[in-house]
Amino acid sequence: MDSELTSCTSCSPRLPVPSLFTPSGSVTLARSAGSALLWGVRSPRSRDQSPGRQGLAGLPQEVAEHGDPLLGLVPDEESSQTVRMSQTVSWNRRGSHSSDDEGPAVDRRVSKVSARMSSRSSAELSRISSLKSGYGEHVRKVLTLDSLTLLRAAPFAAVLRCFGGIWASSEGTEEDYELSMPVSQIDHFLSHAWATPRISKVTALMIYYNFLPALVIAAIFAISAFVAKALGMLPMGNMEDTYFIVGESTWLLSLFFLHDAYCHLGSRFQSVVFVDKLCIHQTDPVIKAQGIKGLPAFLKKSRSMVILYSDAYLTRLWTVYELASYLLLRPGGRVEFLPVDIPKFLMLGLVIVSFTPRSNFYAFWWVAELVGFFLEALLCYWLAALQKKVYDAFANFDMSKTKCFYEGDRHIVESNVEAYMKHMEHVHVDATLTESLDAFNLLVRATVPELLRASWGTIGIPFRITIMVDIPGIVQVFDLLWASFWTGDVLTAQFVDFLLTLCHWVLAGPIALAAGVYVGKTCVEKEGPLARVLTLIAIFLTLFAVEWALAVPFFLLAFLAQHHPVKALLGWVAYCCALLAMLFLIHGLPELFYSLCRGGRDSAPGGDTVESDDLDGARAVDSDDD
């Protein structure tokens, strides 16, 4: 079992520099280990990368040949012979460029290193081995559940039913526990702070789980209504000047209530998630204690961690402990950050897009456009400020400043983090508790910002969020085309106009919003009221310039469609390709599709999610090699 736990470190490349594994070098190693975890980079699983052999090719020759007990590297005879042969070959190759005495000189240096390593007393090596075994035993205990039935998860629909009734308070009941079920694998571990308001967490989860299905359902309903009207199956009466926004209302209903339909399909068609209130017994003190003790086991069995981030998240000891356990036990695992303020951004965007065009009936069109640009500038500034606040919070992360309802838990949590850091060789076994926690702080500061960038996208706003903001305009396109049939306009010209409008909302809108957020992120560092006003003006001008620059081809092609529809259609293809190229430059092709499709059981790009079965297989190989 101990060998199984040791191989957890094979998921992230070790840095083969023995001098770092000293108490004074623990901080340096933690920073380096943090960079090794970025983007979930892992080495291929093979017999050559077991703990006894991993990284031998990158080690100094003296360490590769003689091993290093501090690193846990004991090469076999085959490895030693390989190193000696490589030394001989390298000496022979250098013979023509150096003196004949260079080989013996290198040999003497290797002998000195070997003598120095051999000078370590057997008592010292025995003490280090004993410490390692002790920390390994500690980690093994916290990763072992007292019963397999304790590993539980709940269907995500149960978490959202009754508009997230379970999030009303942290006090659980027997009925809440019955909503979960024993599982062998957890799809998403939901990490949150109970101080965060219920409405914020529920709306963030609805967007995360229901976005793509709601978008598909809205498109189906909008197209169905269009086809029904075109075939004369849906009467409209005398309403030439009225548009019914069918798709928009369907999308909102699906977004906020689709999970209730999943309740009737069973857990087989849903992602299963961990929520402490549902998956850890809250009324039986014995079972509750077992569940809390086995919290790292829940994390080890989770395919991904979904963090419902709020200002309170990094101030709570237990949420930080969850993040620490996942980063150390599942290096390379997927972490999703869901700021609970994002739904406010989305709802404000929906209001702007929904009502600004309709104000054309009450004001000049350019007045409506200016109001829309100003509100969108506020939106971009607020989002840029939110991102800065989150990044600053992680940049100044300090575990010792977290709060805990019961201070007696702090010793348990900190001792577990210390055991993780030492067992996985992020710090030396002789490092103090303070040094271990300092190294962990550096690990979080180095790793989490990159995870944030991977989760939020290149510019800090996922592509699917920008699509959500433009949903009313997208579905309104179908209704406009529907109305054109009723008014008897030219079909070909209206169809080209439909394609242009759809392309503008889906592609041009996100480009303009991305430009506004980028300017906001660049200027939000400035402090003071005047700086904020100037930043808003800069965002406003950016949005205005980008929107109109992208709209000029739109208007030209729309005018051309009235006289030459075929030429306008070819122009639409070129216009669409140009906008797609811009989006690829901003977001990147993998990020675009991953941002749209994630939220279910899918894995991260490249399929690099660490599966529990894969870890077990790797550990079995490691055990054979040892």
XYZ file of C-alpha atoms in Angstrom:
626
model
C 0.000 0.000 0.000
C 2.875 2.295 0.826
C 4.384 1.751 -2.604
C 1.043 2.611 -4.122
C 0.974 5.942 -2.364
C 4.563 6.675 -3.253
C 3.758 6.508 -6.942
C 1.325 9.403 -6.653
C 4.303 11.587 -7.385
C 4.757 9.921 -10.762
C 1.895 12.049 -11.997
C 4.080 15.136 -11.969
C 7.709 15.233 -13.057
C 10.187 15.366 -10.195
C 12.986 17.840 -10.336
C 16.212 15.819 -10.183
C 18.266 18.281 -8.148
C 19.302 16.722 -4.818
C 20.361 20.041 -3.301
C 16.768 21.200 -3.363
C 15.751 18.462 -0.951
C 17.132 20.271 2.058
C 15.286 22.409 4.595
C 16.812 25.549 3.109
C 15.870 24.510 -0.413
C 12.269 23.552 0.315
C 10.901 26.878 -0.890
C 12.808 26.618 -4.161
C 11.546 23.110 -4.732
C 7.969 24.092 -3.979
C 8.148 26.821 -6.585
C 9.657 24.390 -9.093
C 7.090 21.723 -8.274
C 4.372 24.283 -8.805
C 5.643 25.000 -12.296
C 5.719 21.268 -12.994
C 2.021 21.045 -12.220
C 1.022 23.762 -14.684
C -1.489 22.657 -17.314
C -1.512 19.174 -15.826
C 1.704 18.100 -17.560
C 2.600 14.517 -16.748
C 5.100 12.025 -18.023
C 3.929 8.954 -19.975
C 3.161 6.019 -17.726
C 5.721 3.309 -18.265
C 7.934 0.969 -16.332
C 10.834 3.340 -16.837
C 9.095 6.004 -14.774
C 8.513 4.123 -11.567
C 9.836 5.744 -8.360
C 12.974 3.601 -8.513
C 13.846 4.681 -12.068
C 11.973 7.880 -12.776
C 14.139 10.726 -13.907
C 17.446 8.804 -13.959
C 18.233 10.190 -17.394
C 18.024 13.741 -16.095
C 19.991 13.200 -12.863
C 23.665 13.982 -12.439
C 25.737 10.943 -13.364
C 26.972 10.317 -9.838
C 23.427 10.251 -8.487
C 22.146 8.146 -11.366
C 24.883 5.586 -10.796
C 24.984 5.410 -7.000
C 21.457 6.508 -6.124
C 20.296 8.914 -3.433
C 18.315 7.731 -0.403
C 16.840 11.206 0.064
C 15.321 10.981 -3.400
C 14.325 7.353 -2.998
C 16.356 6.440 -6.092
C 18.146 3.073 -5.970
C 19.137 2.126 -9.537
C 19.551 -1.520 -10.366
C 22.654 -3.074 -11.880
C 21.378 -2.505 -15.414
C 20.998 1.232 -14.818
C 24.467 1.464 -13.274
C 26.047 -0.309 -16.233
C 24.195 1.984 -18.645
C 25.514 5.054 -16.862
C 29.071 3.708 -16.837
C 28.870 2.908 -20.557
C 27.581 6.402 -21.319
C 30.469 7.866 -19.322
C 32.972 5.791 -21.292
C 31.449 6.807 -24.610
C 31.391 10.478 -23.662
C 35.031 10.336 -22.567
C 36.052 8.668 -25.852
C 34.133 11.283 -27.865
C 35.840 14.092 -26.014
C 39.257 12.537 -26.490
C 39.943 14.339 -29.744
C 39.076 17.696 -28.224
C 40.694 17.429 -24.809
C 43.658 15.935 -23.046
C 43.914 12.271 -22.198
C 43.806 13.091 -18.503
C 40.229 14.379 -18.639
C 38.670 10.931 -18.289
C 40.561 10.043 -15.095
C 39.817 13.512 -13.721
C 36.116 12.959 -14.151
C 36.544 9.520 -12.611
C 38.190 11.063 -9.558
C 35.341 13.579 -9.203
C 32.801 10.767 -9.345
C 34.785 8.856 -6.715
C 34.765 11.867 -4.412
C 31.001 12.220 -4.765
C 30.576 8.513 -4.088
C 32.748 8.744 -0.992
C 30.813 11.758 0.252
C 27.497 9.967 -0.228
C 28.856 6.836 1.448
C 29.968 8.886 4.445
C 26.387 9.337 5.555
C 25.986 7.367 8.710
C 23.682 4.391 8.695
C 21.886 5.917 11.679
C 21.102 9.070 9.667
C 19.783 7.062 6.729
C 17.752 4.913 9.092
C 16.267 8.009 10.717
C 15.307 9.500 7.341
C 13.798 6.203 6.241
C 11.811 6.013 9.463
C 10.489 9.542 8.995
C 9.472 8.776 5.417
C 7.689 5.626 6.522
C 5.876 7.574 9.214
C 4.614 10.211 6.792
C 3.704 7.504 4.293
C 1.662 5.754 6.953
C -0.042 9.048 7.819
C -0.990 9.708 4.203
C -2.178 6.137 3.734
C -4.506 6.461 6.706
C -6.162 9.667 5.504
C -6.597 8.170 2.022
C -8.265 5.018 3.320
C -12.000 4.957 4.016
C -13.221 2.800 6.876
C -15.933 1.412 4.585
C -16.478 1.430 0.823
C -20.054 2.623 1.405
C -18.673 5.923 2.713
C -17.610 6.925 -0.816
C -20.810 8.623 -1.931
C -21.942 11.153 -4.514
C -25.229 12.743 -5.545
C -26.684 13.376 -9.030
C -26.208 17.026 -9.929
C -29.980 17.409 -10.347
C -30.405 16.651 -6.634
C -28.006 19.489 -5.860
C -30.083 21.980 -7.889
C -33.632 20.795 -7.240
C -36.061 23.216 -5.592
C -33.737 25.992 -6.758
C -30.882 24.617 -4.688
C -32.761 24.051 -1.462
C -29.837 22.161 0.059
C -27.701 25.320 -0.050
C -30.013 27.188 2.321
C -28.003 26.109 5.389
C -25.131 23.823 6.322
C -27.243 21.703 8.669
C -28.092 18.356 7.089
C -30.734 15.730 7.775
C -31.159 12.021 7.197
C -33.224 12.832 4.089
C -30.362 14.904 2.678
C -27.955 11.993 3.132
C -30.353 9.687 1.286
C -30.032 11.900 -1.804
C -26.499 10.543 -2.280
C -25.500 6.985 -3.130
C -22.379 4.800 -2.958
C -20.186 5.189 -6.051
C -16.805 4.038 -7.274
C -15.889 7.346 -8.953
C -16.951 10.981 -8.496
C -17.277 13.234 -11.538
C -17.041 16.631 -9.820
C -15.988 17.568 -6.301
C -17.869 20.786 -5.471
C -15.685 22.915 -3.221
C -17.427 25.930 -1.689
C -17.740 28.109 1.398
C -21.040 28.068 3.266
C -20.692 31.815 3.795
C -21.396 32.323 0.079
C -25.071 33.205 -0.597
C -27.266 30.381 -1.857
C -28.559 32.234 -4.924
C -25.019 32.919 -6.165
C -23.923 29.279 -5.935
C -27.115 27.895 -7.462
C -27.104 30.184 -10.504
C -23.405 29.495 -11.122
C -24.053 25.729 -11.081
C -27.093 26.082 -13.355
C -24.974 27.871 -15.925
C -22.220 25.271 -15.592
C -24.451 22.214 -16.031
C -27.417 23.455 -18.086
C -25.867 25.869 -20.575
C -25.254 23.588 -23.564
C -28.494 21.525 -23.256
C -30.480 24.747 -22.831
C -28.868 26.226 -25.938
C -29.745 23.124 -27.982
C -33.343 23.124 -26.729
C -33.737 26.839 -27.470
C -32.458 26.344 -31.023
C -34.844 23.409 -31.557
C -37.846 25.414 -30.369
C -36.903 28.498 -32.389
C -36.406 26.464 -35.578
C -39.604 24.502 -34.936
C -41.617 27.700 -34.568
C -40.052 29.045 -37.750
C -40.867 25.880 -39.729
C -44.414 25.755 -38.351
C -45.063 29.323 -39.467
C -43.474 28.735 -42.870
C -45.801 25.762 -43.431
C -48.839 27.726 -42.281
C -49.351 25.487 -39.249
C -48.939 28.304 -36.733
C -51.342 31.246 -37.147
C -50.102 34.721 -36.302
C -53.159 36.874 -36.911
C -52.704 40.516 -37.825
C -49.356 41.134 -36.129
C -46.891 42.162 -38.833
C -44.948 44.458 -36.485
C -44.697 42.048 -33.556
C -41.901 39.549 -32.999
C -42.271 36.680 -30.548
C -38.974 35.819 -28.908
C -39.643 32.092 -28.646
C -36.053 30.877 -28.429
C -35.018 33.348 -25.726
C -37.763 32.373 -23.292
C -37.147 28.668 -23.961
C -33.448 29.099 -23.274
C -34.044 30.836 -19.950
C -36.591 28.226 -18.849
C -34.224 25.407 -19.784
C -31.270 27.102 -18.111
C -33.013 27.422 -14.764
C -35.274 24.349 -14.703
C -33.790 21.680 -16.991
C -32.241 19.819 -14.055
C -35.736 19.053 -12.738
C -36.316 16.991 -15.884
C -33.118 15.046 -15.185
C -34.582 13.929 -11.856
C -36.944 11.642 -13.781
C -34.141 10.116 -15.881
C -32.132 8.688 -13.007
C -28.481 9.128 -12.108
C -27.296 7.130 -15.124
C -27.699 10.159 -17.392
C -26.232 12.681 -14.956
C -22.880 13.667 -13.571
C -22.458 12.626 -9.943
C -20.994 15.245 -7.629
C -19.700 15.484 -4.093
C -21.311 17.981 -1.730
C -20.323 17.700 1.913
C -23.871 18.142 3.205
C -25.233 15.286 1.081
C -22.303 12.864 1.034
C -21.109 13.063 4.654
C -23.638 12.012 7.279
C -24.664 15.041 9.337
C -26.716 13.382 12.107
C -24.713 10.275 13.042
C -21.530 11.513 14.791
C -19.589 8.288 14.151
C -20.271 8.167 10.398
C -19.726 11.922 10.181
C -16.284 11.620 11.787
C -15.361 8.813 9.382
C -16.476 10.897 6.398
C -14.536 13.981 7.496
C -11.415 11.898 8.106
C -11.756 10.391 4.638
C -12.190 13.720 2.836
C -8.879 13.257 0.943
C -10.192 9.893 -0.298
C -13.178 11.683 -1.858
C -10.777 14.059 -3.587
C -8.549 11.240 -4.835
C -11.584 9.560 -6.414
C -12.805 12.770 -8.113
C -12.213 13.349 -11.821
C -12.261 17.123 -11.361
C -12.698 19.799 -8.734
C -15.244 22.576 -9.305
C -14.540 25.584 -7.096
C -17.451 27.930 -6.411
C -15.186 30.887 -5.843
C -16.185 33.855 -3.706
C -14.343 36.300 -1.470
C -14.855 33.903 1.436
C -13.255 30.899 -0.263
C -9.601 31.570 0.581
C -10.447 32.711 4.105
C -11.851 29.331 5.221
C -9.512 26.630 6.479
C -11.494 23.654 5.184
C -11.908 24.968 1.637
C -8.179 25.669 1.486
C -7.563 22.146 2.786
C -9.690 20.726 -0.036
C -7.702 22.707 -2.585
C -4.420 21.626 -0.981
C -5.378 17.956 -0.969
C -6.466 18.014 -4.603
C -3.377 19.835 -5.862
C -1.056 17.439 -4.030
C -2.957 14.170 -4.471
C -4.126 14.725 -8.049
C -1.387 16.688 -9.838
C -2.590 17.149 -13.391
C -6.236 16.774 -12.394
C -8.739 19.266 -13.778
C -9.741 22.273 -11.687
C -12.658 24.497 -12.731
C -13.081 27.941 -11.168
C -16.650 29.257 -11.158
C -16.777 32.776 -9.713
C -20.228 33.080 -8.177
C -20.435 36.677 -9.423
C -20.417 35.526 -13.058
C -24.248 35.080 -13.122
C -24.593 38.794 -12.325
C -22.402 39.554 -15.321
C -24.524 37.243 -17.452
C -27.867 38.643 -16.335
C -26.740 42.232 -16.877
C -25.563 41.286 -20.352
C -28.883 39.614 -21.127
C -30.757 42.740 -20.067
C -28.530 44.952 -22.227
C -28.877 42.788 -25.330
C -32.578 42.086 -24.809
C -33.874 45.598 -24.341
C -31.451 47.964 -26.047
C -32.498 47.109 -29.655
C -36.177 47.315 -28.734
C -35.729 50.846 -27.476
C -35.535 51.862 -31.136
C -39.299 52.334 -30.936
C -38.858 55.015 -28.286
C -35.603 56.775 -29.204
C -33.260 57.362 -32.093
C -31.287 54.248 -32.910
C -27.952 55.879 -32.172
C -29.151 56.844 -28.684
C -30.015 53.219 -28.004
C -26.633 52.096 -29.315
C -24.751 54.580 -27.124
C -26.642 53.436 -24.031
C -25.855 49.836 -24.902
C -22.140 50.571 -25.359
C -21.979 52.401 -22.029
C -23.625 49.536 -20.139
C -21.370 47.041 -21.896
C -18.333 49.124 -20.894
C -19.461 48.918 -17.259
C -19.823 45.186 -17.736
C -16.271 44.784 -19.063
C -14.796 46.972 -16.326
C -16.570 45.015 -13.608
C -15.365 41.699 -15.027
C -11.771 42.943 -15.315
C -11.874 44.178 -11.712
C -13.257 40.805 -10.586
C -10.399 38.945 -12.273
C -7.811 41.249 -10.712
C -9.306 40.664 -7.270
C -9.205 36.886 -7.690
C -5.618 36.840 -8.966
C -4.480 39.140 -6.158
C -6.146 36.886 -3.588
C -4.198 33.845 -4.787
C -0.975 35.837 -5.204
C -1.131 36.764 -1.498
C -2.374 33.375 -0.315
C -1.308 32.394 3.202
C -2.766 29.320 4.872
C -2.000 30.634 8.348
C -4.467 33.505 7.836
C -7.475 31.275 7.173
C -10.361 31.078 9.620
C -11.947 28.023 11.177
C -15.159 27.690 13.182
C -13.432 25.281 15.578
C -9.727 26.052 16.017
C -9.068 22.491 17.133
C -9.398 21.454 13.476
C -6.433 23.601 12.454
C -3.857 21.192 13.853
C -5.451 18.264 11.974
C -5.546 20.119 8.670
C -2.034 21.547 8.909
C -0.521 18.214 9.950
C -2.151 16.535 6.948
C -0.792 19.191 4.582
C 2.653 18.777 6.141
C 2.457 15.011 5.625
C 1.460 15.470 1.963
C 4.324 17.860 1.284
C 6.919 15.597 2.890
C 5.612 12.303 1.605
C 5.486 13.614 -1.969
C 8.971 15.119 -1.510
C 8.044 18.743 -2.025
C 10.046 19.485 1.131
C 12.714 17.638 3.098
C 11.551 15.236 5.782
C 13.366 17.379 8.368
C 11.466 20.526 7.378
C 9.437 22.137 10.133
C 5.682 22.657 9.996
C 6.211 26.327 9.190
C 8.579 25.502 6.318
C 6.121 22.949 4.931
C 3.246 25.428 5.021
C 5.415 28.162 3.475
C 6.332 25.791 0.655
C 2.671 24.958 0.158
C 1.814 28.667 0.019
C 4.355 29.098 -2.778
C 2.974 26.047 -4.547
C -0.520 27.559 -4.550
C 0.736 30.963 -5.687
C 2.639 29.394 -8.583
C 0.075 26.806 -9.668
C -3.400 28.251 -9.182
C -2.994 31.329 -11.447
C -2.179 29.017 -14.361
C -5.179 26.854 -13.516
C -7.283 30.014 -13.526
C -6.048 30.946 -16.982
C -6.780 27.444 -18.239
C -10.292 27.568 -16.767
C -11.227 31.130 -17.739
C -9.609 31.347 -21.146
C -6.882 33.451 -22.666
C -8.526 36.823 -22.063
C -10.134 35.871 -18.766
C -13.684 35.344 -20.018
C -14.746 31.932 -21.369
C -16.169 31.904 -24.875
C -19.401 30.292 -23.687
C -20.049 33.244 -21.344
C -19.803 35.693 -24.241
C -22.165 33.475 -26.206
C -24.622 33.539 -23.292
C -24.664 37.322 -23.287
C -25.631 37.300 -26.962
C -28.289 34.569 -26.645
C -31.254 37.008 -26.982
C -29.830 38.407 -30.201
C -29.085 34.936 -31.580
C -32.574 33.556 -31.017
C -34.143 36.815 -32.161
C -32.589 36.171 -35.568
C -34.871 33.155 -36.014
C -37.894 35.229 -35.088
C -36.939 37.954 -37.566
C -36.656 35.382 -40.343
C -39.990 33.941 -39.233
C -41.615 37.379 -39.464
C -40.138 37.968 -42.933
C -42.205 35.073 -44.247
C -45.314 36.659 -42.843
C -44.628 40.057 -44.397
C -43.854 38.477 -47.792
C -40.305 39.806 -48.189
C -37.887 38.322 -50.709
C -36.846 34.925 -49.360
C -33.267 34.842 -50.680
C -32.422 38.337 -49.478
C -33.952 37.668 -46.073
C -32.074 34.398 -45.762
C -28.754 36.124 -46.488
C -29.677 38.815 -43.983
C -30.466 36.047 -41.487
C -27.018 34.493 -41.979
C -25.323 37.864 -41.605
C -27.183 38.684 -38.403
C -26.498 35.253 -36.949
C -22.802 35.542 -37.786
C -22.644 39.013 -36.264
C -24.171 37.911 -32.955
C -22.253 34.633 -32.632
C -18.819 35.841 -33.785
C -18.593 39.645 -33.849
C -20.262 40.121 -30.457
C -17.761 37.932 -28.549
C -14.852 39.615 -30.354
C -15.985 43.077 -29.249
C -16.609 41.896 -25.695
C -13.173 40.252 -25.580
C -11.576 43.503 -26.730
C -13.388 45.442 -24.015
C -12.327 43.002 -21.295
C -8.725 43.066 -22.522
C -8.590 46.861 -22.320
C -10.202 46.712 -18.892
C -7.613 44.209 -17.637
C -4.814 46.406 -18.977
C -6.075 49.595 -17.338
C -7.720 48.295 -14.161
C -4.376 48.341 -12.326
C -4.665 52.119 -12.065
C -6.065 53.408 -8.782
C -8.221 56.435 -8.093
C -11.545 57.833 -9.385
C -9.969 59.596 -12.364
C -8.226 56.394 -13.451
C -11.519 54.489 -13.256
C -13.293 57.084 -15.387
C -10.505 57.030 -17.965
C -10.607 53.224 -18.005
C -14.358 53.263 -18.654
C -13.869 55.765 -21.474
C -11.135 53.592 -23.002
C -13.371 50.510 -22.837
C -16.298 52.460 -24.305
C -14.232 53.704 -27.247
C -12.813 50.218 -27.819
C -16.267 48.633 -27.912
C -17.601 51.361 -30.187
C -14.664 51.083 -32.604
C -14.629 47.277 -32.754
C -18.409 46.943 -33.088
C -18.624 49.438 -35.928
C -15.511 48.124 -37.659
C -17.083 44.672 -37.724
C -20.501 46.070 -38.631
C -19.380 47.886 -41.795
C -19.045 44.656 -43.833
C -22.336 43.532 -42.343
C -24.225 46.584 -43.635
C -22.537 46.432 -47.038
C -23.428 42.762 -47.487
C -26.980 43.352 -46.248
C -27.408 46.085 -48.870
C -25.880 43.842 -51.539
C -28.305 41.049 -50.616
C -31.245 43.164 -51.784
C -29.919 43.184 -55.361
C -27.369 40.347 -55.693
C -28.148 37.635 -53.111
C -25.653 35.120 -54.523
C -22.754 37.575 -54.374
C -23.842 38.563 -50.890
C -23.822 34.889 -49.873
C -20.228 34.522 -51.069
C -19.345 37.688 -49.196
C -20.960 36.220 -46.081
C -18.675 33.183 -46.317
C -15.608 35.442 -46.441
C -16.976 37.600 -43.602
C -17.603 34.524 -41.462
C -14.122 33.125 -42.113
C -12.509 36.426 -41.147
C -14.424 36.559 -37.854
C -13.558 32.936 -37.093
C -9.883 33.695 -37.676
C -10.107 36.567 -35.188
C -11.752 34.304 -32.611
C -9.053 31.678 -33.063
C -6.394 34.322 -32.450
C -8.178 35.487 -29.288
C -9.254 32.209 -27.714
C -7.524 29.425 -29.616
C -9.324 26.591 -31.375
C -9.146 23.986 -28.551
C -10.339 26.539 -26.018
C -13.354 27.477 -28.145
C -14.743 23.972 -28.387
C -13.739 22.964 -24.871
C -15.396 26.068 -23.436
C -18.640 25.214 -25.217
C -18.711 21.517 -24.363
C -17.328 21.240 -20.843
C -19.512 20.852 -17.795
C -20.419 17.196 -18.154
C -18.420 14.008 -17.857
C -15.918 15.123 -20.485
C -12.253 15.386 -19.719
C -9.923 18.270 -20.196
C -8.319 18.965 -23.571
C -5.950 16.217 -24.495
C -7.640 13.714 -22.211
C -5.107 14.253 -19.447
C -7.458 13.818 -16.522
C -5.940 11.409 -14.035
C -8.245 8.475 -13.524
C -8.178 6.457 -10.335
C -7.859 3.198 -12.258
C -4.878 4.588 -14.127
C -3.211 5.541 -10.874
C -3.811 2.077 -9.472
C -2.304 0.553 -12.598
C 0.735 2.792 -12.381
C 1.170 1.930 -8.716
C 0.997 -1.759 -9.476
C 3.823 -1.357 -11.978
C 5.790 0.646 -9.444
C 5.369 -2.087 -6.874
C 6.693 -4.672 -9.320
C 9.720 -2.559 -10.069
C 10.486 -1.930 -6.437
